[in-house]
Short mmCIF file of C-alpha atoms in Angstrom, two decimals:
data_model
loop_
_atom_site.label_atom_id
_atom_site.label_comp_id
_atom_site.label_asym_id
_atom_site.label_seq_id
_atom_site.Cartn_x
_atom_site.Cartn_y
_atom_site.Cartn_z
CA UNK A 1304 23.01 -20.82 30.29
CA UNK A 1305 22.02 -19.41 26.85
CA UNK A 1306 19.11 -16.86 26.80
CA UNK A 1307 15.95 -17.66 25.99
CA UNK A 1308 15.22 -17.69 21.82
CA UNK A 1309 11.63 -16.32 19.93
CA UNK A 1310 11.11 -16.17 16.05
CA UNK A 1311 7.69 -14.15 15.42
CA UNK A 1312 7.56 -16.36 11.92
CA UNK A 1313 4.66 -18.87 10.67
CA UNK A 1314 6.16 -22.03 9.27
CA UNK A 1315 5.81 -21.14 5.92
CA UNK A 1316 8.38 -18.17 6.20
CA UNK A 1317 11.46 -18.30 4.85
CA UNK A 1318 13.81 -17.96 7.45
CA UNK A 1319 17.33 -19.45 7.32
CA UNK A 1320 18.48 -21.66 8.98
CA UNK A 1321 21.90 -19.88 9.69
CA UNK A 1322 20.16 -16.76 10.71
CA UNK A 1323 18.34 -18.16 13.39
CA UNK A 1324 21.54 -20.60 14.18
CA UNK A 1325 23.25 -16.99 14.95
CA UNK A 1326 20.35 -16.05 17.33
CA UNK A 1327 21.35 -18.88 19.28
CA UNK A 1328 25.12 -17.71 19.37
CA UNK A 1329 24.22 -14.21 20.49
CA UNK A 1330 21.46 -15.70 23.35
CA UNK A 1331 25.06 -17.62 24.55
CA UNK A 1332 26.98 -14.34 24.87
CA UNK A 1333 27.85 -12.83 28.48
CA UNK A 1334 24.58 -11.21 29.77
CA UNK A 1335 21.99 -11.99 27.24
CA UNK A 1336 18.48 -12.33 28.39
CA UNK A 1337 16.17 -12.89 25.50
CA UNK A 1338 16.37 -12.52 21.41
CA UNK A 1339 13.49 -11.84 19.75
CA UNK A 1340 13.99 -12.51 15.59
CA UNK A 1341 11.27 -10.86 13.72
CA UNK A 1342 9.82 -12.42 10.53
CA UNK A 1343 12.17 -10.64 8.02
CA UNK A 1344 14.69 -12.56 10.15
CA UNK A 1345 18.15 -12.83 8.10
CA UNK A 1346 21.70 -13.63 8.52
CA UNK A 1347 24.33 -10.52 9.02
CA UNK A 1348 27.83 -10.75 9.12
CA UNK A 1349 28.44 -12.10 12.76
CA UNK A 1350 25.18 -11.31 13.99
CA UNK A 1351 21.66 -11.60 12.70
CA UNK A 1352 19.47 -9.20 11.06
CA UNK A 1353 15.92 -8.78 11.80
CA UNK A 1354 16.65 -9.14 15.43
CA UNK A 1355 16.23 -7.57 19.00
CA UNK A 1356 18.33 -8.58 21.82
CA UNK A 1357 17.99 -7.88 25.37
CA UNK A 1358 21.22 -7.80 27.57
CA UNK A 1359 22.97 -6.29 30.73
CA UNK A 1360 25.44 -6.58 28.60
CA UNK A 1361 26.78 -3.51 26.01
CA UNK A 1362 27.75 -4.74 22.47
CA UNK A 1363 28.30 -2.20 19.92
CA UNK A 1364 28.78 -4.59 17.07
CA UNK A 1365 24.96 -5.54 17.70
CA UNK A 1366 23.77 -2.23 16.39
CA UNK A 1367 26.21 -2.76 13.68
CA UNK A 1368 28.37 0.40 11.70
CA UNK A 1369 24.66 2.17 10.46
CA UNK A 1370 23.77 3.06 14.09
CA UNK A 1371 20.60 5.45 13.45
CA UNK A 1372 19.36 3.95 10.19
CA UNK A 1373 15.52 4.17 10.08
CA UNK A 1374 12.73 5.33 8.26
CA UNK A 1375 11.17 8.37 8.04
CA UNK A 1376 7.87 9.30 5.96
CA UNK A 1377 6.75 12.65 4.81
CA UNK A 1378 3.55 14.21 3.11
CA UNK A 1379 4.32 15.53 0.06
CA UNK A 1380 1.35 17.66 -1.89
CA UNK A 1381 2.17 17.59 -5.59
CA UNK A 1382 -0.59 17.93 -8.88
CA UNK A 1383 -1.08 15.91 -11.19
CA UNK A 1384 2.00 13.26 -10.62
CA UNK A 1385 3.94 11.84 -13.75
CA UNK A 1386 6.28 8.73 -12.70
CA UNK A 1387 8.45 9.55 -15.85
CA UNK A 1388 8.86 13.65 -15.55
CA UNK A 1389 9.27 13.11 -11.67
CA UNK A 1390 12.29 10.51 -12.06
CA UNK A 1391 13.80 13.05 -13.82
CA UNK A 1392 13.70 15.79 -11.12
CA UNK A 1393 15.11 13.85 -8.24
CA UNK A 1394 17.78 15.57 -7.28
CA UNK A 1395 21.52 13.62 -7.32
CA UNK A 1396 21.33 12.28 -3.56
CA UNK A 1397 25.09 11.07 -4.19
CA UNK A 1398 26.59 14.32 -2.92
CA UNK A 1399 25.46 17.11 -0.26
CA UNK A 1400 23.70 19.78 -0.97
CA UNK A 1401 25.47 23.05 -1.40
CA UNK A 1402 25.79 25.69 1.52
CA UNK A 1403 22.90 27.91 -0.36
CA UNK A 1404 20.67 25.30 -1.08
CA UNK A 1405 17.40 26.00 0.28
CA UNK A 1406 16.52 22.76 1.99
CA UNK A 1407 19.07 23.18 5.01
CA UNK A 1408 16.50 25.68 6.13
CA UNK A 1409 13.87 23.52 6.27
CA UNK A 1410 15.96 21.18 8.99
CA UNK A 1411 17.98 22.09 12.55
CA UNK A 1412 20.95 23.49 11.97
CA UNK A 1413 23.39 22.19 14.45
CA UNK A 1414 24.51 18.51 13.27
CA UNK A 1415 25.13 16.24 15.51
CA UNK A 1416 28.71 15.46 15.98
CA UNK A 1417 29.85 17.89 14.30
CA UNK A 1418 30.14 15.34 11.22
CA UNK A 1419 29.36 17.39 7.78
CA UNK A 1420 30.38 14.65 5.70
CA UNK A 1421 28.25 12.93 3.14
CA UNK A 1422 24.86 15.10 5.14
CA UNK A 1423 22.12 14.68 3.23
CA UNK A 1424 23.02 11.46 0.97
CA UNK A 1425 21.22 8.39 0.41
CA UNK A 1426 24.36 6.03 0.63
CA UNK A 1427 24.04 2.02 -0.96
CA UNK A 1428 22.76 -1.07 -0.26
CA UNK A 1429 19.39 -1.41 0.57
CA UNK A 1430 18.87 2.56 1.25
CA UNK A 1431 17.05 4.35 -0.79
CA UNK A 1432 14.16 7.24 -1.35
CA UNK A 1433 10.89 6.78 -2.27
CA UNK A 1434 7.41 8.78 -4.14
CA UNK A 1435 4.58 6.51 -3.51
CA UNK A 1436 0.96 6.56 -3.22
CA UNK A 1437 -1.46 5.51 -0.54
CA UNK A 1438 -3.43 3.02 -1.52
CA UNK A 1439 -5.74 1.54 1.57
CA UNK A 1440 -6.27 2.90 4.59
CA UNK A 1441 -7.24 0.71 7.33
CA UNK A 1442 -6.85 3.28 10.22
CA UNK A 1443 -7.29 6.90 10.45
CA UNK A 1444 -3.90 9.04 10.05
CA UNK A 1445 -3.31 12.77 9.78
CA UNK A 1446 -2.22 13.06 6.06
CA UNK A 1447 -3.08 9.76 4.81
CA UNK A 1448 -6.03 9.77 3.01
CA UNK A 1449 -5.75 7.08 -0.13
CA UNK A 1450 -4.33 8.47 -2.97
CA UNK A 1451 -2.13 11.13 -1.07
CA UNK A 1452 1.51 10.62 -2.30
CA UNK A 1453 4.60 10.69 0.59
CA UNK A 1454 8.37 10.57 0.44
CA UNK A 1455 10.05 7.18 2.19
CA UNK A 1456 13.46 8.34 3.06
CA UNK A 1457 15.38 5.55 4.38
CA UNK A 1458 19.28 6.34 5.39
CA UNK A 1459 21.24 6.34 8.85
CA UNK A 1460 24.26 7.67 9.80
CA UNK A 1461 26.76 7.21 6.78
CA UNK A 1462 30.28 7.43 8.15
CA UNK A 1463 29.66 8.73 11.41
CA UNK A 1464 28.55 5.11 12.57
CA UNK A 1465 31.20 3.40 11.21
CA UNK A 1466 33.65 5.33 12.83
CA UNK A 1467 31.84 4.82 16.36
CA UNK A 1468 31.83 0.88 15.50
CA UNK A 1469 35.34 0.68 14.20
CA UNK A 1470 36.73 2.97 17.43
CA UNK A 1471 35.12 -0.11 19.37
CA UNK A 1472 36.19 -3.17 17.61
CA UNK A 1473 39.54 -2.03 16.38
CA UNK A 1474 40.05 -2.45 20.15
CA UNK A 1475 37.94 -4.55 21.52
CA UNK A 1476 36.91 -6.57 19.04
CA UNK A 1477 33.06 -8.24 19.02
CA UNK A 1478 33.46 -7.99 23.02
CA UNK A 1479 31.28 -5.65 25.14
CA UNK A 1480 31.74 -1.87 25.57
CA UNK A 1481 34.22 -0.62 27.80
CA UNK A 1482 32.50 2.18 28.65
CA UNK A 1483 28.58 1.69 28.06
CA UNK A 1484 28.23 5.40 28.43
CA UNK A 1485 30.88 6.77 26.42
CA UNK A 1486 29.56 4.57 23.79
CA UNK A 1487 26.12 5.87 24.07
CA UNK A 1488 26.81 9.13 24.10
CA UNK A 1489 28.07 8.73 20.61
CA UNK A 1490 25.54 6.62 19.79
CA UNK A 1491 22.86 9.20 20.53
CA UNK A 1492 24.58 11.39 17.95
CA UNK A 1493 24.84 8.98 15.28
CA UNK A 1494 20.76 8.37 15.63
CA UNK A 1495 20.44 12.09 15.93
CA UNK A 1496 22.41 12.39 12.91
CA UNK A 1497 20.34 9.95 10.50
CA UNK A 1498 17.16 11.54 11.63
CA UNK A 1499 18.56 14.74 10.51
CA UNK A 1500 19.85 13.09 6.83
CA UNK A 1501 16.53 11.38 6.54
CA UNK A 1502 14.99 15.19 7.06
CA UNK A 1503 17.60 16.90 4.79
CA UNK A 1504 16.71 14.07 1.41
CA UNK A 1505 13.28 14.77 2.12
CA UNK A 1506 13.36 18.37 1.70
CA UNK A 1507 15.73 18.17 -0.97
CA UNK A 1508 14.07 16.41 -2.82
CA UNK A 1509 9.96 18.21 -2.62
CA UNK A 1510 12.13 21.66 -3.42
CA UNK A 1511 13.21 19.62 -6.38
CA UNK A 1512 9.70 18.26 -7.47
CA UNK A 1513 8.20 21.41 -6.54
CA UNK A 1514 6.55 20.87 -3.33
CA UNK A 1515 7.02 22.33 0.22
CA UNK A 1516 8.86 20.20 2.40
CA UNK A 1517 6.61 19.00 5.36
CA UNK A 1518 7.74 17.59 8.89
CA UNK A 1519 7.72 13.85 9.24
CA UNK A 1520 4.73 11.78 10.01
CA UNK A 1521 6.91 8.81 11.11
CA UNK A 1522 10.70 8.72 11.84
CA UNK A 1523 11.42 5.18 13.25
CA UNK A 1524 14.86 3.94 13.42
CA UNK A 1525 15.86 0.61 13.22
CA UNK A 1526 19.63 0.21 13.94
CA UNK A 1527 20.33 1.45 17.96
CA UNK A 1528 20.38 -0.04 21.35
CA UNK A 1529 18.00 1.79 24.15
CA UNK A 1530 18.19 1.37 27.75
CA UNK A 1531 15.32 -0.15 29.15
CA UNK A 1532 14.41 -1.64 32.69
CA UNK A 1533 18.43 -1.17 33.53
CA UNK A 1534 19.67 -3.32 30.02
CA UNK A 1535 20.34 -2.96 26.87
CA UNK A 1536 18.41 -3.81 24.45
CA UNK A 1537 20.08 -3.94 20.84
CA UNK A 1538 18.00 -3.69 17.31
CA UNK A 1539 19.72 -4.60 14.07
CA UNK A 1540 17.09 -4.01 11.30
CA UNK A 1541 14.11 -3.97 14.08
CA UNK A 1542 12.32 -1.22 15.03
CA UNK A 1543 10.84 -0.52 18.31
CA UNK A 1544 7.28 -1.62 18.47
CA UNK A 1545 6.08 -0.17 22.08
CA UNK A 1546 3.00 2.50 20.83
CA UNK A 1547 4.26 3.56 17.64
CA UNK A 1548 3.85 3.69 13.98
CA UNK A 1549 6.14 1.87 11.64
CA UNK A 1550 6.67 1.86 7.93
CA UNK A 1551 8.04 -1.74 7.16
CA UNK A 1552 9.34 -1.30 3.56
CA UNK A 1553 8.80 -3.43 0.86
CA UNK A 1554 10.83 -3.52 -2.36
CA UNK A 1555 11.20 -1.45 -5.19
CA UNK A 1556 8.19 -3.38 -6.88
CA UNK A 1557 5.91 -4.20 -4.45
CA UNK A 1558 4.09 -2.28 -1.62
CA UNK A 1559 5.27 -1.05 1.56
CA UNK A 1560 3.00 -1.11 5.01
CA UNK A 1561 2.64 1.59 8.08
CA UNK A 1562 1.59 -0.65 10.79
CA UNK A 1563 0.43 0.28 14.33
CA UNK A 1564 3.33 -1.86 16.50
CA UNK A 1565 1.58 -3.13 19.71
CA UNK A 1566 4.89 -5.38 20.71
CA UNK A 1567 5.05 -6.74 24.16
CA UNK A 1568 8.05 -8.33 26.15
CA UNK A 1569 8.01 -11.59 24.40
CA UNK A 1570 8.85 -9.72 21.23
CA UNK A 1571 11.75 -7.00 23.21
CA UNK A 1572 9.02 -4.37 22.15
CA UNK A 1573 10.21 -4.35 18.46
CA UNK A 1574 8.59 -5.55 15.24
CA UNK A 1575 10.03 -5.99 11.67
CA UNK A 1576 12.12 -3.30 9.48
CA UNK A 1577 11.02 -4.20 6.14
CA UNK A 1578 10.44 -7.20 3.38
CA UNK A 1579 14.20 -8.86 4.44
CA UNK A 1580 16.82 -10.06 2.05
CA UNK A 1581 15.92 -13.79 0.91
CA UNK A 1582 19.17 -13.94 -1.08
CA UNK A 1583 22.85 -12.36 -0.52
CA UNK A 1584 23.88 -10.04 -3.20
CA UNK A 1585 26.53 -12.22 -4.59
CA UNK A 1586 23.24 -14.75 -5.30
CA UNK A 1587 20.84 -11.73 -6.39
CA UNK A 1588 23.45 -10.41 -9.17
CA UNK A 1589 24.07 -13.71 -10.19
CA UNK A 1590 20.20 -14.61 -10.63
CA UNK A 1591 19.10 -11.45 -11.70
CA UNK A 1592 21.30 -11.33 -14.37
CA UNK A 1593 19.77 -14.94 -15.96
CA UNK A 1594 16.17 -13.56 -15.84
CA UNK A 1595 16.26 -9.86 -15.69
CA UNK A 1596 17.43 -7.44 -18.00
CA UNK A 1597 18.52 -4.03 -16.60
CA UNK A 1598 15.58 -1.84 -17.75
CA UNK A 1599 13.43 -4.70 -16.67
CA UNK A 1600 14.68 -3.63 -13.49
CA UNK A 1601 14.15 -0.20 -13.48
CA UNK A 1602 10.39 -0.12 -14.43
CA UNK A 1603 8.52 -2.36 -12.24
CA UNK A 1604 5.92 -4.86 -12.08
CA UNK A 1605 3.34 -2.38 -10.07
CA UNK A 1606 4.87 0.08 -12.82
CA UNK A 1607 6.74 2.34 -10.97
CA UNK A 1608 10.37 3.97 -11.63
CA UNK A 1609 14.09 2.79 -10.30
CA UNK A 1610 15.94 5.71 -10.64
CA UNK A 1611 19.69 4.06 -10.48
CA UNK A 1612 22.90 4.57 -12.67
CA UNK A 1613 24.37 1.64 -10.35
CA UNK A 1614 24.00 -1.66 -12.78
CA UNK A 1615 25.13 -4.59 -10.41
CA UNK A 1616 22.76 -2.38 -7.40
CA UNK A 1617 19.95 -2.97 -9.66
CA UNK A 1618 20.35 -6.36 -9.49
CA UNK A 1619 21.06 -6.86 -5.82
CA UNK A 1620 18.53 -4.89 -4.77
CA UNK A 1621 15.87 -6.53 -7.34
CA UNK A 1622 12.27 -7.27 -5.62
CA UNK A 1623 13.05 -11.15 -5.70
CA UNK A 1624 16.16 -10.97 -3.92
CA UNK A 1625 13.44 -10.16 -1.15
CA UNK A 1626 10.70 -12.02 0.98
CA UNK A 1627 7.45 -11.45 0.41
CA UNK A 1628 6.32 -8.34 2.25
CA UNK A 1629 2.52 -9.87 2.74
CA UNK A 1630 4.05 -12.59 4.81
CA UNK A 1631 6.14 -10.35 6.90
CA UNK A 1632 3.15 -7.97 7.55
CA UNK A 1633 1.04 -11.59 7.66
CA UNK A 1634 3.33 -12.63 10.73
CA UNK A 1635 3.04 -9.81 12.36
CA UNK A 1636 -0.44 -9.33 12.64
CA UNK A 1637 -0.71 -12.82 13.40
CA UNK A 1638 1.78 -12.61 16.27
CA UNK A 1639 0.14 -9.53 17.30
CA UNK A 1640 2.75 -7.47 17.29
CA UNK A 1641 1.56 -4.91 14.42
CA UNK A 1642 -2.12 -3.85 12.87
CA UNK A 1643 -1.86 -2.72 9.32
CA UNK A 1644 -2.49 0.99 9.14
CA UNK A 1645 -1.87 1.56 5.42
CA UNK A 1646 -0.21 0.73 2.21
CA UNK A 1647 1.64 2.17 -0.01
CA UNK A 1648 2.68 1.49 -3.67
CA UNK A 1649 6.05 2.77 -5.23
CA UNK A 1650 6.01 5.52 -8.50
CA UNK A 1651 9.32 6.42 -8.46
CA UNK A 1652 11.88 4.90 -6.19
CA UNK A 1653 15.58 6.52 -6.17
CA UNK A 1654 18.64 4.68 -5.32
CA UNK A 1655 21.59 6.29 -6.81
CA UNK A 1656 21.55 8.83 -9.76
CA UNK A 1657 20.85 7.38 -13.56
CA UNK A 1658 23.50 7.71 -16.00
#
């Protein structure tokens, strides 16, 4: 028998068909016990995302190639912020930092895995760093007062989770784990490893706009599989919900929200990521590029700054290609899975650097 099925979305949510058609193939794999889709719910390539899945079961390809991608948000103290001379500072996130630069003191300085490469970079798709401003507070938080300004950092692993995922499947294929612990073990380093990138961009970048770098207020990943109760439960693009805060991102033109997740069972303790694509990039490029223009794209409608060099980026990653972060936020709350905590509006959001 298939395992049981929840979507956390009102009726009015876009969800797709075909990603919630793929929670019912996972519920029908080996072991599954329950699949929770959360309200940014979307299809992935052979699984969905926006999901948590409960199994006794081990399957890498679940977490997906980004195992340890989250989102981390820091306090940054600057005066007197200019979107416009700011953009310009941002340092180019495309390449490590070099051996003296100063911000590898501000983080720990064994790296997990050993893996050096590309520590410290943003990467492409949907990742990307962010200055933005309170704007409510609806809950009391250490260092987030409206009108305070913070750095979004959200990255994961880079190459180091690919190679875990493509050790697995270049063997065994979509099927389970051979060996649920070697795979963990590995695991544990990749999410280790994206914490620490998340850290590194965030000091990078205050050096570079002239702050101090400050430890994270929330670091919450959303691609990893935990043990709990004796299975495994599996998050693609959910983040665990059990006590925690969570910053579900919007787009590059709309708000973002730090929620209080209160998830129970029902919802595999998890609670949504972010805004969640509503179109595939192939449909976003070819839409954007009817109605936008490209410097349309890089100054927003809530007037902040898209700091990218990366033309056909801009328009995959444009704010329509996305669902409607109030809804997202909306479900939760109404699902009680989350309570709205704060929001935050974009000044200068960097992606890749301008040419």
């Amino acid at each position: 028998m298939s395992a049981t099925v929840s979507v956390f979305a009102s009726p009015s949510s876009w969800i797709e068909s075909s990603a919630v058609d793929q929670c019912h193939q996972v519920a029908a794999l080996d072991g599954m016990l329950h699949v929770a889709g959360m309200p940014d719910l979307h299809p992935g390539k052979g699984a969905p995302i926006g999901a948590a899945m409960l199994s006794t079961v081990l399957y890498p390809f679940l977490v997906g190639s980004d195992i340890g991608c989250g989102i981390a948000v820091f306090p940054i103290r600057l005066k007197r912020p200019v979107a416009e001379k700011l953009a310009r500072k941002f340092p180019d996130l495309d390449y490590s930092p070099q051996p003296d630069d100063l911000a590898w003191s501000y983080v720990e300085p064994s790296i997990p895995a050993g893996h050096s490469d590309h520590l410290g970079t943003v990467g492409r798709g949907n990742h990307f760093v962010e200055l933005a401003r309170v704007d409510a507070v609806h809950a009391e938080r250490p260092g987030l007062d409206r009108g305070d300004l913070i750095l979004i950092v959200h990255s994961g692993s880079r190459g180091l989770g690919e190679r875990i995922l493509r050790a697995h499947t270049e063997v065994h294929g979509a099927g389970p784990a051979e060996d649920p612990a070697a795979y963990l073990a590995a695991h544990d380093d990749a999410v280790r490893w994206g914490s620490l990138n998340r850290r590194l961009m965030a000091a990078r970048v205050a050096l570079a706009l002239g702050a101090t770098p400050e430890d994270p207020i929330v670091d919450e990943c959303h691609n990893l599989v935990e043990v709990r109760d004796g299975a495994y439960l599996h998050r693609k693009g959910a983040a665990r919900g059990d006590g925690r805060d969570v910053l579900v991102a919007g787009t590059r033109g709309t708000p973002s929200f730090l929620v209080a997740a209160h998830a129970g069972a029902e919802a595999n303790y998890s609670v949504a990521h972010g805004a969640g694509r509503k179109m595939s990039r192939s449909d976003a490029l070819r839409r954007g590029k009817a109605k936008h223009t490209v410097e349309e794209l890089r100054r927003t409608p809530v007037g902040s700054i898209v700091v990218c060099g990366d033309r056909q980026l801009l328009f995959e990653e444009a704010p329509t290609a996305y669902k409607r972060i109030e809804q997202v936020v909306g479900d939760l709350t109404a699902h009680d899975l989350a309570t709205p905590v704060a929001v935050t509006v974009p000044l200068v959001t960097y992606k890749t650097v301008a040419h």
